[in-house]
CSV table of C-alpha atoms in Angstrom, one decimal:
chain,number,residue,atom,x,y,z
A,1,UNK,CA,62.0,111.4,39.5
A,2,UNK,CA,64.9,109.9,37.5
A,3,UNK,CA,63.3,106.5,37.3
A,4,UNK,CA,60.3,108.0,35.5
A,5,UNK,CA,61.8,110.8,33.4
A,6,UNK,CA,64.8,109.0,32.1
A,7,UNK,CA,62.9,106.0,30.7
A,8,UNK,CA,60.3,108.4,29.2
A,9,UNK,CA,63.1,110.2,27.4
A,10,UNK,CA,64.6,107.0,26.1
A,11,UNK,CA,61.1,105.9,24.9
A,12,UNK,CA,60.7,109.2,22.9
A,13,UNK,CA,64.0,108.6,21.2
A,14,UNK,CA,63.2,105.0,20.3
A,15,UNK,CA,59.8,106.0,18.9
A,16,UNK,CA,61.4,108.6,16.6
A,17,UNK,CA,64.1,106.2,15.4
A,18,UNK,CA,61.4,103.6,14.7
A,19,UNK,CA,59.5,106.1,12.7
A,20,UNK,CA,62.6,107.2,10.7
A,21,UNK,CA,63.4,103.5,10.0
A,22,UNK,CA,59.9,102.7,8.7
A,23,UNK,CA,59.6,105.9,6.7
A,24,UNK,CA,63.0,105.9,4.9
A,25,UNK,CA,64.5,102.4,5.0
A,26,UNK,CA,61.5,100.0,5.4
A,27,UNK,CA,58.5,101.8,4.0
A,28,UNK,CA,55.4,100.4,5.5
A,29,UNK,CA,52.3,101.8,7.2
A,30,UNK,CA,54.2,101.6,10.5
A,31,UNK,CA,55.8,105.0,10.0
A,32,UNK,CA,52.7,106.5,11.6
A,33,UNK,CA,54.1,109.8,13.0
A,34,UNK,CA,55.5,111.0,9.7
A,35,UNK,CA,52.3,110.0,7.9
A,36,UNK,CA,50.1,111.9,10.3
A,37,UNK,CA,52.2,115.0,10.0
A,38,UNK,CA,52.1,114.9,6.2
A,39,UNK,CA,48.3,114.2,6.2
A,40,UNK,CA,47.7,117.0,8.7
A,41,UNK,CA,49.5,119.5,6.5
A,42,UNK,CA,47.7,118.2,3.4
A,43,UNK,CA,44.3,118.7,5.1
A,44,UNK,CA,45.1,122.1,6.4
A,45,UNK,CA,46.2,123.1,2.9
A,46,UNK,CA,42.7,122.2,1.6
A,47,UNK,CA,41.0,124.7,3.8
A,48,UNK,CA,39.4,127.7,2.1
A,49,UNK,CA,41.8,130.6,1.7
A,50,UNK,CA,44.9,128.4,2.1
A,51,UNK,CA,47.4,128.8,-0.7
A,52,UNK,CA,49.8,126.0,0.3
A,53,UNK,CA,48.3,123.4,-2.0
A,54,UNK,CA,47.8,125.6,-5.2
A,55,UNK,CA,51.3,126.9,-4.8
A,56,UNK,CA,52.7,123.3,-4.4
A,57,UNK,CA,53.9,124.0,-0.8
A,58,UNK,CA,51.9,121.3,1.0
A,59,UNK,CA,54.4,118.6,0.2
A,60,UNK,CA,57.6,120.5,1.0
A,61,UNK,CA,56.0,122.0,4.2
A,62,UNK,CA,54.9,118.6,5.3
A,63,UNK,CA,58.4,117.1,4.8
A,64,UNK,CA,59.9,120.1,6.7
A,65,UNK,CA,57.3,119.5,9.5
A,66,UNK,CA,58.3,115.8,9.7
A,67,UNK,CA,62.0,116.5,10.0
A,68,UNK,CA,61.3,119.2,12.6
A,69,UNK,CA,59.2,116.8,14.6
A,70,UNK,CA,61.9,114.1,14.4
A,71,UNK,CA,64.7,116.5,15.5
A,72,UNK,CA,62.8,118.3,18.3
A,73,UNK,CA,61.4,115.0,19.7
A,74,UNK,CA,64.8,113.4,19.8
A,75,UNK,CA,66.3,116.5,21.4
A,76,UNK,CA,63.5,116.5,24.0
A,77,UNK,CA,63.9,112.8,24.7
A,78,UNK,CA,67.6,113.1,25.3
A,79,UNK,CA,67.0,116.2,27.5
A,80,UNK,CA,64.7,114.1,29.7
A,81,UNK,CA,67.5,111.6,30.0
A,82,UNK,CA,70.0,114.3,31.1
A,83,UNK,CA,67.8,116.4,33.3
A,84,UNK,CA,67.5,114.2,36.4
A,85,UNK,CA,71.3,113.9,36.5
A,86,UNK,CA,72.0,117.6,36.5
A,87,UNK,CA,74.1,119.2,38.0
A,88,UNK,CA,75.8,116.3,39.8
A,89,UNK,CA,76.8,114.2,36.8
A,90,UNK,CA,77.8,117.2,34.6
A,91,UNK,CA,80.9,119.4,34.4
A,92,UNK,CA,80.5,123.1,33.9
A,93,UNK,CA,82.8,125.7,32.4
A,94,UNK,CA,84.2,128.3,34.7
A,95,UNK,CA,81.8,131.2,35.2
A,96,UNK,CA,78.8,128.9,35.3
A,97,UNK,CA,77.1,128.1,38.6
A,98,UNK,CA,76.0,124.5,38.4
A,99,UNK,CA,72.9,124.9,40.6
A,100,UNK,CA,71.7,127.8,38.4
A,101,UNK,CA,72.1,125.7,35.2
A,102,UNK,CA,70.4,122.4,36.1
A,103,UNK,CA,66.8,123.0,34.9
A,104,UNK,CA,64.9,121.5,32.0
A,105,UNK,CA,65.8,124.3,29.7
A,106,UNK,CA,69.5,123.7,30.4
A,107,UNK,CA,69.0,120.0,29.7
A,108,UNK,CA,67.3,120.8,26.4
A,109,UNK,CA,70.2,123.2,25.6
A,110,UNK,CA,72.7,120.4,26.2
A,111,UNK,CA,70.7,118.0,24.1
A,112,UNK,CA,70.3,120.4,21.2
A,113,UNK,CA,74.0,121.3,21.2
A,114,UNK,CA,74.9,117.6,21.2
A,115,UNK,CA,72.4,116.7,18.6
A,116,UNK,CA,73.6,119.4,16.3
A,117,UNK,CA,77.2,118.1,16.9
A,118,UNK,CA,78.3,121.7,17.9
A,119,UNK,CA,80.3,120.4,20.9
A,120,UNK,CA,80.5,123.7,22.8
A,121,UNK,CA,81.6,122.0,26.0
A,122,UNK,CA,80.3,124.6,28.4
A,123,UNK,CA,78.1,121.9,30.0
A,124,UNK,CA,79.1,118.4,29.4
A,125,UNK,CA,78.4,114.9,30.9
A,126,UNK,CA,81.0,113.9,33.4
A,127,UNK,CA,80.1,110.4,34.5
A,128,UNK,CA,80.8,107.2,32.6
A,129,UNK,CA,77.4,106.2,31.1
A,130,UNK,CA,76.4,109.8,30.3
A,131,UNK,CA,79.7,110.3,28.5
A,132,UNK,CA,78.8,107.4,26.3
A,133,UNK,CA,75.2,108.7,25.7
A,134,UNK,CA,76.3,112.1,24.4
A,135,UNK,CA,78.3,110.8,21.4
A,136,UNK,CA,75.4,108.5,20.7
A,137,UNK,CA,73.1,111.5,20.5
A,138,UNK,CA,75.6,113.2,18.2
A,139,UNK,CA,75.6,110.1,16.0
A,140,UNK,CA,71.8,110.1,15.9
A,141,UNK,CA,71.9,113.8,14.8
A,142,UNK,CA,74.2,112.9,12.0
A,143,UNK,CA,72.0,110.0,10.9
A,144,UNK,CA,68.9,112.3,10.9
A,145,UNK,CA,70.8,114.9,8.7
A,146,UNK,CA,71.9,112.2,6.3
A,147,UNK,CA,68.5,110.6,6.2
A,148,UNK,CA,66.8,113.9,5.5
A,149,UNK,CA,69.1,114.5,2.5
A,150,UNK,CA,68.6,111.0,1.2
A,151,UNK,CA,64.8,111.4,1.6
A,152,UNK,CA,64.8,114.6,-0.4
A,153,UNK,CA,67.0,113.1,-3.1
A,154,UNK,CA,64.6,110.1,-3.4
A,155,UNK,CA,61.3,112.0,-3.4
A,156,UNK,CA,61.9,114.5,-6.2
A,157,UNK,CA,63.0,111.9,-8.8
A,158,UNK,CA,59.8,110.0,-7.9
A,159,UNK,CA,57.8,113.2,-8.5
A,160,UNK,CA,59.5,113.6,-11.9
A,161,UNK,CA,58.6,110.1,-12.9
A,162,UNK,CA,55.0,110.7,-11.9
A,163,UNK,CA,54.8,114.0,-13.8
A,164,UNK,CA,56.4,112.4,-16.9
A,165,UNK,CA,53.7,109.7,-17.0
A,166,UNK,CA,51.0,112.3,-16.6
A,167,UNK,CA,52.4,114.3,-19.4
A,168,UNK,CA,52.6,111.2,-21.6
A,169,UNK,CA,48.9,110.5,-21.0
A,170,UNK,CA,48.1,114.1,-21.7
A,171,UNK,CA,49.9,113.8,-25.0
A,172,UNK,CA,47.9,110.8,-26.0
A,173,UNK,CA,44.6,112.4,-25.0
A,174,UNK,CA,45.3,115.6,-26.9
A,175,UNK,CA,46.5,113.8,-30.0
A,176,UNK,CA,43.1,112.2,-30.4
A,177,UNK,CA,44.2,108.6,-29.9
A,178,UNK,CA,41.4,106.3,-30.9
A,179,UNK,CA,40.9,102.5,-30.8
A,180,UNK,CA,41.6,102.3,-34.5
A,181,UNK,CA,44.9,104.2,-34.2
A,182,UNK,CA,45.9,101.9,-31.3
A,183,UNK,CA,45.1,98.7,-33.3
A,184,UNK,CA,48.7,98.0,-34.4
A,185,UNK,CA,52.0,96.9,-33.2
A,186,UNK,CA,52.9,100.6,-32.4
A,187,UNK,CA,49.7,100.9,-30.3
A,188,UNK,CA,50.8,97.8,-28.3
A,189,UNK,CA,54.2,99.4,-27.7
A,190,UNK,CA,52.5,102.5,-26.4
A,191,UNK,CA,50.3,100.6,-24.0
A,192,UNK,CA,53.3,98.6,-22.8
A,193,UNK,CA,55.2,101.8,-22.1
A,194,UNK,CA,52.3,103.1,-20.1
A,195,UNK,CA,52.0,99.9,-18.1
A,196,UNK,CA,55.7,100.0,-17.3
A,197,UNK,CA,55.6,103.6,-16.2
A,198,UNK,CA,52.5,102.9,-14.0
A,199,UNK,CA,54.4,100.0,-12.4
A,200,UNK,CA,57.2,102.4,-11.6
A,201,UNK,CA,54.9,105.0,-10.2
A,202,UNK,CA,53.1,102.4,-8.1
A,203,UNK,CA,56.4,101.4,-6.5
A,204,UNK,CA,57.2,105.1,-5.9
A,205,UNK,CA,54.0,105.5,-4.0
A,206,UNK,CA,54.9,102.5,-1.9
A,207,UNK,CA,58.5,103.6,-1.3
A,208,UNK,CA,57.8,107.3,-1.0
A,209,UNK,CA,54.3,107.6,0.3
A,210,UNK,CA,54.8,111.3,1.1
A,211,UNK,CA,55.1,112.0,-2.6
A,212,UNK,CA,51.3,111.6,-2.7
A,213,UNK,CA,51.0,114.9,-0.9
A,214,UNK,CA,52.7,117.0,-3.6
A,215,UNK,CA,50.2,119.0,-5.6
A,216,UNK,CA,50.7,119.7,-9.3
A,217,UNK,CA,48.8,122.8,-10.5
A,218,UNK,CA,49.3,122.1,-14.2
A,219,UNK,CA,46.6,119.6,-15.3
A,220,UNK,CA,48.9,118.2,-18.0
A,221,UNK,CA,51.5,117.1,-15.4
A,222,UNK,CA,49.0,116.2,-12.6
A,223,UNK,CA,48.7,112.4,-12.7
A,224,UNK,CA,45.5,112.3,-10.5
A,225,UNK,CA,43.6,114.1,-13.3
A,226,UNK,CA,44.9,111.8,-16.0
A,227,UNK,CA,44.3,108.4,-14.4
A,228,UNK,CA,40.6,108.2,-15.5
A,229,UNK,CA,41.7,108.6,-19.1
A,230,UNK,CA,44.3,105.9,-18.7
A,231,UNK,CA,41.6,103.5,-17.5
A,232,UNK,CA,39.3,104.4,-20.4
A,233,UNK,CA,42.2,103.9,-22.8
A,234,UNK,CA,42.8,100.4,-21.5
A,235,UNK,CA,39.1,99.6,-21.9
A,236,UNK,CA,39.0,100.8,-25.5
A,237,UNK,CA,42.2,99.0,-26.4
A,238,UNK,CA,40.7,95.8,-25.0
A,239,UNK,CA,38.3,95.7,-28.0
A,240,UNK,CA,41.1,96.0,-30.6
A,241,UNK,CA,41.5,93.3,-33.3
A,242,UNK,CA,45.3,93.1,-33.0
A,243,UNK,CA,46.1,90.4,-30.4
A,244,UNK,CA,49.2,92.2,-29.2
A,245,UNK,CA,47.1,95.3,-28.4
A,246,UNK,CA,44.6,93.2,-26.5
A,247,UNK,CA,47.4,91.6,-24.5
A,248,UNK,CA,49.0,95.0,-23.8
A,249,UNK,CA,45.6,96.4,-22.8
A,250,UNK,CA,45.2,93.6,-20.3
A,251,UNK,CA,48.6,94.3,-18.8
A,252,UNK,CA,47.8,98.1,-18.6
A,253,UNK,CA,44.5,97.3,-16.9
A,254,UNK,CA,46.3,95.2,-14.3
A,255,UNK,CA,48.9,97.9,-13.7
A,256,UNK,CA,46.0,100.4,-13.1
A,257,UNK,CA,44.4,98.0,-10.7
A,258,UNK,CA,47.6,97.7,-8.7
A,259,UNK,CA,48.0,101.4,-8.6
A,260,UNK,CA,44.4,101.8,-7.4
A,261,UNK,CA,44.9,99.3,-4.6
A,262,UNK,CA,48.0,101.2,-3.3
A,263,UNK,CA,46.3,104.6,-3.5
A,264,UNK,CA,43.1,103.3,-1.8
A,265,UNK,CA,44.8,101.3,1.0
A,266,UNK,CA,47.3,104.0,1.9
A,267,UNK,CA,45.5,107.3,1.2
A,268,UNK,CA,41.9,107.3,0.1
A,269,UNK,CA,40.0,104.4,1.7
A,270,UNK,CA,37.1,104.3,-0.7
A,271,UNK,CA,36.8,100.6,-0.9
A,272,UNK,CA,35.8,100.9,-4.5
A,273,UNK,CA,37.2,99.8,-7.9
A,274,UNK,CA,39.9,101.6,-9.9
A,275,UNK,CA,37.4,104.1,-11.4
A,276,UNK,CA,36.1,105.2,-8.0
A,277,UNK,CA,39.6,105.4,-6.6
A,278,UNK,CA,41.0,107.5,-9.4
A,279,UNK,CA,38.0,109.8,-9.2
A,280,UNK,CA,38.6,110.2,-5.5
A,281,UNK,CA,42.3,110.9,-6.0
A,282,UNK,CA,41.5,113.6,-8.6
A,283,UNK,CA,39.0,115.3,-6.2
A,284,UNK,CA,41.5,115.1,-3.4
A,285,UNK,CA,44.1,116.9,-5.5
A,286,UNK,CA,41.6,119.4,-6.8
A,287,UNK,CA,41.8,118.3,-10.4
A,288,UNK,CA,38.9,117.4,-12.7
A,289,UNK,CA,39.3,114.0,-14.4
A,290,UNK,CA,40.5,114.0,-18.0
A,291,UNK,CA,37.7,113.1,-20.4
A,292,UNK,CA,37.4,109.4,-21.2
A,293,UNK,CA,38.0,110.0,-24.9
A,294,UNK,CA,40.2,112.2,-27.0
A,295,UNK,CA,39.3,115.8,-27.7
A,296,UNK,CA,36.8,116.2,-30.5
A,297,UNK,CA,37.9,117.6,-33.8
A,298,UNK,CA,35.3,118.8,-36.3
A,299,UNK,CA,32.6,116.9,-34.3
A,300,UNK,CA,34.4,113.5,-34.7
A,301,UNK,CA,36.5,111.6,-32.1
C-alpha cells in the first residue's frame, strides 16, 4: 500500500504548492484550483435568495474557501505520506498504544498538528527521512500562513484603487461633463488621469484576479457599472478640436481596450469588443451600466 498512498500524498502537496505559486507569486491562468473555488462561490452567490453577493461576502468567502482548500489538501497529502508508516516508524507518548493509534485519522491528526506548527509531540516521526519531512511540513504551514496574509494585504488595496476609479467616473458623469467642457488642456489632463488609473486597474486584475469576484453594492463605487460611460467619454472626446484632447482620448480608448481584453480572457469569454465586454461585466456584477452621456439638466446635456 505504501508505494501507492505515499506518492499520492506527495502529489497532492505538490499540486497545492503549484497552485499557491501561480496564484500569489506568478499570477497566470495556471492557478486553476483557486480560480475554480472563487468562481464556484461567485456563481453560488448569484442564485436566487443568496445574500452573499449583495452583502459583499462572495469575495471574502471565496478567499477563505481557497485558503481552507489549500490547508486541508496539504494536510491530507502529508497524512497519506505518514499513514503507511504508522506505527512502526513513529514514536508514541507513554499511555498511547501504537496499534490503536495508527489509522488514517491518526495520520491526519499528526499532519494537522505539524502543519499548524503546534509540535505536541505525543505522536512523532522516529525514522530518518520522516523526521526530515515533518519540519518541512511545518515550514509549508508557515509559508501558507504568510502567503495568506500577503494575499489579503495585496487584494484590498487593489479593490480600493478600483473603487476610486469608479467614483472618479461617477463624479464626471454626475457633473454633466460634455465634449465642449473636455475640449481644453484641463480636459486632456482628466482623460490622461483616467487612462493611468485604468492601466493600474488592468494590472490589478492580472495580478489579483480574485479581486474580480468582489461585489460593490454602491453603484458609484462599482466599476463594472461605470465602464460603459468611460467608453462613451473616450468616443466623445475623440471628436474634440483640441489636439491634446484627441491624443488623450486615443490613449484612454487603448486603456479601455486593454482592460476589456483582460476581463474577457480571464472571466467573461464573450469574444466581443469593449462595449460587449463591459456590458457583460456589468450584468455579471448585477449593476446597470451608467448612461452614455451626463445626466440631463433642464432638458439639456
